[in-house]
XYZ file of C-alpha atoms in Angstrom:
302
model
C -25.646 -29.038 96.497
C -26.494 -25.531 97.616
C -28.296 -22.800 95.665
C -26.324 -19.547 95.776
C -28.274 -16.315 96.167
C -25.112 -14.177 96.098
C -23.293 -14.521 92.756
C -20.682 -11.822 93.369
C -17.977 -14.520 93.494
C -18.334 -14.879 89.720
C -17.399 -11.250 89.056
C -14.339 -10.855 86.829
C -12.022 -7.999 87.815
C -10.968 -7.412 85.119
C -12.290 -9.706 82.380
C -9.245 -11.288 80.657
C -8.824 -11.246 76.861
C -11.101 -13.792 75.163
C -9.911 -17.037 73.580
C -11.667 -18.906 70.770
C -12.137 -22.606 70.008
C -14.573 -24.379 67.664
C -16.788 -21.308 67.376
C -17.016 -20.634 71.110
C -15.608 -17.720 73.083
C -14.080 -18.406 76.489
C -12.237 -16.697 79.334
C -10.169 -18.329 82.037
C -7.970 -17.635 85.014
C -5.646 -20.599 85.368
C -4.836 -21.831 88.835
C -4.224 -25.558 89.008
C -1.992 -28.199 90.541
C -2.297 -30.765 87.753
C -4.058 -31.321 84.439
C -4.491 -34.462 82.324
C -6.515 -34.675 79.133
C -6.979 -37.674 76.861
C -8.584 -37.412 73.440
C -10.589 -40.440 72.367
C -10.021 -41.979 68.920
C -12.270 -40.510 66.243
C -14.708 -43.090 64.974
C -16.770 -43.054 61.814
C -17.190 -39.608 60.284
C -20.910 -39.416 61.027
C -20.824 -40.231 64.760
C -24.264 -39.380 66.083
C -23.397 -39.076 69.766
C -19.981 -39.639 71.315
C -17.481 -38.511 73.922
C -14.672 -36.526 72.346
C -12.279 -36.338 75.297
C -11.927 -36.861 79.045
C -10.023 -34.586 81.382
C -9.028 -34.646 85.054
C -7.812 -31.431 86.668
C -6.873 -30.425 90.199
C -7.947 -26.787 90.499
C -6.488 -24.466 93.090
C -8.496 -21.771 94.842
C -10.012 -19.114 92.537
C -9.501 -20.982 89.259
C -12.194 -19.463 87.022
C -13.596 -20.393 83.596
C -16.438 -18.954 81.511
C -17.538 -19.839 77.982
C -20.148 -18.738 75.450
C -21.794 -20.624 72.577
C -19.845 -23.891 72.849
C -21.051 -26.454 70.270
C -20.719 -29.325 72.758
C -21.974 -30.491 76.161
C -19.461 -30.605 79.017
C -20.143 -32.743 82.072
C -18.160 -31.618 85.123
C -17.994 -34.156 87.974
C -16.706 -33.044 91.377
C -14.340 -35.700 92.724
C -12.982 -33.708 95.684
C -13.534 -30.247 97.136
C -16.231 -27.908 95.849
C -17.134 -26.128 92.623
C -19.219 -22.955 92.218
C -21.181 -22.989 88.960
C -23.442 -20.541 87.107
C -25.804 -21.035 84.175
C -29.093 -19.461 82.996
C -28.811 -16.837 85.741
C -28.756 -19.509 88.474
C -25.777 -20.407 90.656
C -24.938 -23.420 92.815
C -22.173 -24.764 95.012
C -21.469 -28.397 94.166
C -19.696 -30.908 96.367
C -18.191 -34.374 95.945
C -20.247 -36.665 93.699
C -22.307 -33.865 92.093
C -22.311 -32.806 88.454
C -22.534 -29.574 86.464
C -24.061 -29.933 82.990
C -22.465 -27.143 80.948
C -25.061 -26.870 78.210
C -24.124 -26.073 74.603
C -24.897 -22.748 72.932
C -25.189 -20.626 76.068
C -23.104 -18.774 78.643
C -21.904 -20.827 81.604
C -19.034 -20.741 84.065
C -17.417 -22.373 87.071
C -15.133 -21.286 89.879
C -13.191 -23.532 92.264
C -14.235 -23.433 95.914
C -12.215 -22.172 98.863
C -10.360 -25.463 99.252
C -9.898 -26.041 95.535
C -11.568 -28.738 93.448
C -10.517 -31.953 91.774
C -12.878 -32.722 88.921
C -13.331 -35.033 85.955
C -14.982 -33.752 82.800
C -16.054 -35.190 79.468
C -16.982 -33.359 76.277
C -19.922 -34.823 74.329
C -20.494 -34.066 70.644
C -22.562 -35.432 67.775
C -25.321 -34.707 65.299
C -27.987 -35.929 67.729
C -26.758 -33.966 70.746
C -29.244 -31.097 70.543
C -32.256 -33.327 69.893
C -31.190 -35.809 72.592
C -30.901 -33.051 75.186
C -34.327 -31.732 74.201
C -36.116 -35.092 74.163
C -34.474 -36.480 77.303
C -35.042 -33.355 79.379
C -31.325 -33.084 80.191
C -31.154 -29.830 78.267
C -33.317 -28.263 80.982
C -30.955 -29.220 83.781
C -28.019 -27.326 85.223
C -26.867 -29.781 87.871
C -27.288 -33.401 88.926
C -27.071 -34.635 92.512
C -27.960 -37.799 94.421
C -26.149 -39.972 91.880
C -24.484 -43.352 92.380
C -20.901 -42.065 92.488
C -19.401 -45.558 92.211
C -21.321 -46.167 88.986
C -20.352 -42.748 87.598
C -16.660 -43.243 88.389
C -16.749 -46.730 86.837
C -18.083 -45.152 83.648
C -15.292 -42.573 83.711
C -12.755 -45.392 84.013
C -14.248 -47.216 81.019
C -14.322 -43.984 79.023
C -10.629 -43.341 79.683
C -9.775 -46.872 78.554
C -11.129 -45.958 75.110
C -8.138 -43.655 74.597
C -5.904 -46.723 74.178
C -8.106 -48.465 71.620
C -8.074 -48.208 67.836
C -10.759 -46.015 66.201
C -12.579 -49.066 64.824
C -12.680 -50.806 68.205
C -13.537 -47.658 70.153
C -16.354 -46.280 67.995
C -19.272 -48.530 68.994
C -18.147 -48.756 72.618
C -17.896 -44.974 72.789
C -21.473 -44.545 71.572
C -22.726 -47.119 74.093
C -20.877 -45.516 77.007
C -22.051 -42.044 75.989
C -25.685 -43.138 75.988
C -25.292 -45.058 79.265
C -23.656 -42.044 80.891
C -26.389 -39.646 79.787
C -29.085 -42.088 80.865
C -27.533 -42.341 84.330
C -27.932 -38.558 84.634
C -31.417 -38.571 83.175
C -32.844 -41.278 85.432
C -31.045 -41.151 88.796
C -32.070 -43.571 91.527
C -35.238 -42.602 93.368
C -36.869 -40.717 90.457
C -40.084 -42.354 89.309
C -42.263 -42.033 86.256
C -44.007 -38.687 85.732
C -47.510 -38.355 87.188
C -50.046 -38.591 84.358
C -51.363 -35.012 84.630
C -47.823 -33.606 84.780
C -46.855 -35.613 81.693
C -49.902 -34.204 79.867
C -48.984 -30.661 80.895
C -45.419 -31.155 79.667
C -46.718 -32.310 76.291
C -48.993 -29.252 76.004
C -46.161 -26.894 76.939
C -43.886 -28.456 74.320
C -46.562 -28.220 71.628
C -47.733 -24.690 72.487
C -45.043 -22.760 74.409
C -46.336 -19.510 72.893
C -49.601 -19.635 74.858
C -50.209 -17.517 77.947
C -49.125 -20.129 80.466
C -49.494 -18.546 83.876
C -48.422 -20.630 86.844
C -52.051 -20.675 87.997
C -53.168 -22.098 84.647
C -50.464 -24.786 84.739
C -51.430 -25.745 88.285
C -55.058 -26.037 87.168
C -54.064 -28.511 84.447
C -52.290 -30.613 87.067
C -55.134 -30.329 89.572
C -52.907 -28.920 92.295
C -51.912 -25.664 93.974
C -49.209 -23.376 92.571
C -46.954 -24.273 95.494
C -47.293 -27.994 94.805
C -46.725 -27.396 91.084
C -43.346 -25.817 91.865
C -42.470 -28.844 94.010
C -43.384 -31.192 91.145
C -41.262 -29.288 88.626
C -38.291 -29.210 90.980
C -38.605 -32.928 91.672
C -39.034 -34.154 88.102
C -37.425 -31.429 85.963
C -34.960 -29.845 88.412
C -36.292 -26.367 87.585
C -39.305 -24.092 88.123
C -42.411 -23.950 85.887
C -41.410 -20.472 84.663
C -37.852 -21.493 83.779
C -39.105 -24.642 82.057
C -41.450 -22.594 79.876
C -38.759 -20.017 79.066
C -36.429 -22.803 77.970
C -39.055 -24.244 75.626
C -39.708 -20.812 74.125
C -36.031 -20.170 73.505
C -35.565 -23.523 71.830
C -38.533 -22.857 69.574
C -37.026 -19.454 68.774
C -33.752 -21.073 67.672
C -35.674 -23.281 65.258
C -37.627 -20.331 63.841
C -34.497 -18.208 63.382
C -33.385 -20.678 60.723
C -36.268 -19.372 58.566
C -34.912 -16.116 57.131
C -38.388 -15.104 55.942
C -39.429 -14.453 59.533
C -38.399 -11.231 61.239
C -37.190 -11.219 64.836
C -40.403 -9.397 65.761
C -42.537 -12.142 64.178
C -40.529 -14.836 65.925
C -40.870 -13.117 69.295
C -44.668 -13.183 68.883
C -44.626 -16.844 67.838
C -42.848 -17.856 71.025
C -45.135 -15.908 73.344
C -43.501 -12.483 73.710
C -45.502 -9.266 73.353
C -42.332 -7.218 73.062
C -39.456 -8.007 70.668
C -36.982 -6.175 72.903
C -37.852 -8.381 75.884
C -37.458 -11.420 73.647
C -34.029 -10.289 72.419
C -32.903 -9.575 75.979
C -34.060 -13.018 77.131
C -32.412 -14.724 74.153
C -29.082 -13.011 74.834
C -29.271 -13.911 78.510
C -29.947 -17.555 77.618
C -27.434 -18.019 74.786
C -24.963 -15.158 75.260
C -25.749 -13.819 71.784
C -28.580 -11.784 70.211
C -31.172 -13.393 67.882
C -29.798 -11.501 64.867
C -26.221 -12.557 65.686
C -27.363 -16.159 66.058
C -29.068 -15.969 62.659
C -25.831 -14.663 61.104
C -23.969 -17.644 62.542
C -26.525 -19.991 61.002
C -26.003 -18.419 57.575
C -22.215 -18.714 57.923
C -22.295 -22.412 58.794
C -25.084 -23.414 56.411
């Protein structure tokens, strides 16, 4: 995996007409050698967490896809070649055995590398998806590397086998495989339990994201330097302290936007912003939609 400083490769010239599916907006430039998608049997109506479909595609050079506000999590596994990915203003080049976690309810995109890319993807849905991503920490992650590729590909094989089963037989197995798959991303080999002081800091940040959490203050809580704090966050959370805090604030904002009694200005203050305009800009950058537009969507679907 390589962090990309130059994101000019993601520029659309021009942006194609948008398409719409399940409430999301997406754009794509098709360039592929083959495509195979298998929908999994629908189980009980109130599935809490399950894989909806599995897809394998052989992308040619310059295949490009971008989406906004998808209601599901997509996991994109690079089987061959390379994949350029962008999310939350960060970009990476992924290689064989690495994964892009296309998070729900935000803008994200991928672009095939110079030699093309063969990838496998699964779409995960369910009533518990948002809370699972928040509690597990996976919602903070853009990519996953250093995985056991044999284990991951075995899971993909088992997932595809579900497509040939009846809904009754597939339902429980689907839920088990979904949880096992997400756990394998959450706890890759070589990652140990959080240091006690870092775990305490994480709890404080989650309880009070609105506080003035400077990097110096966070480092003080962990009893380390700012430089070492960044190393800890990258090791255990795959992000920086600043990005981790921003993510917590935006998630709190989404919860508060469900309360129509609160104005956007009040919400911005409650999540640690002095300026409502800065909050709105950050929210749009994170989710691809303004706070007021997000609130309208909530009222439509409620």
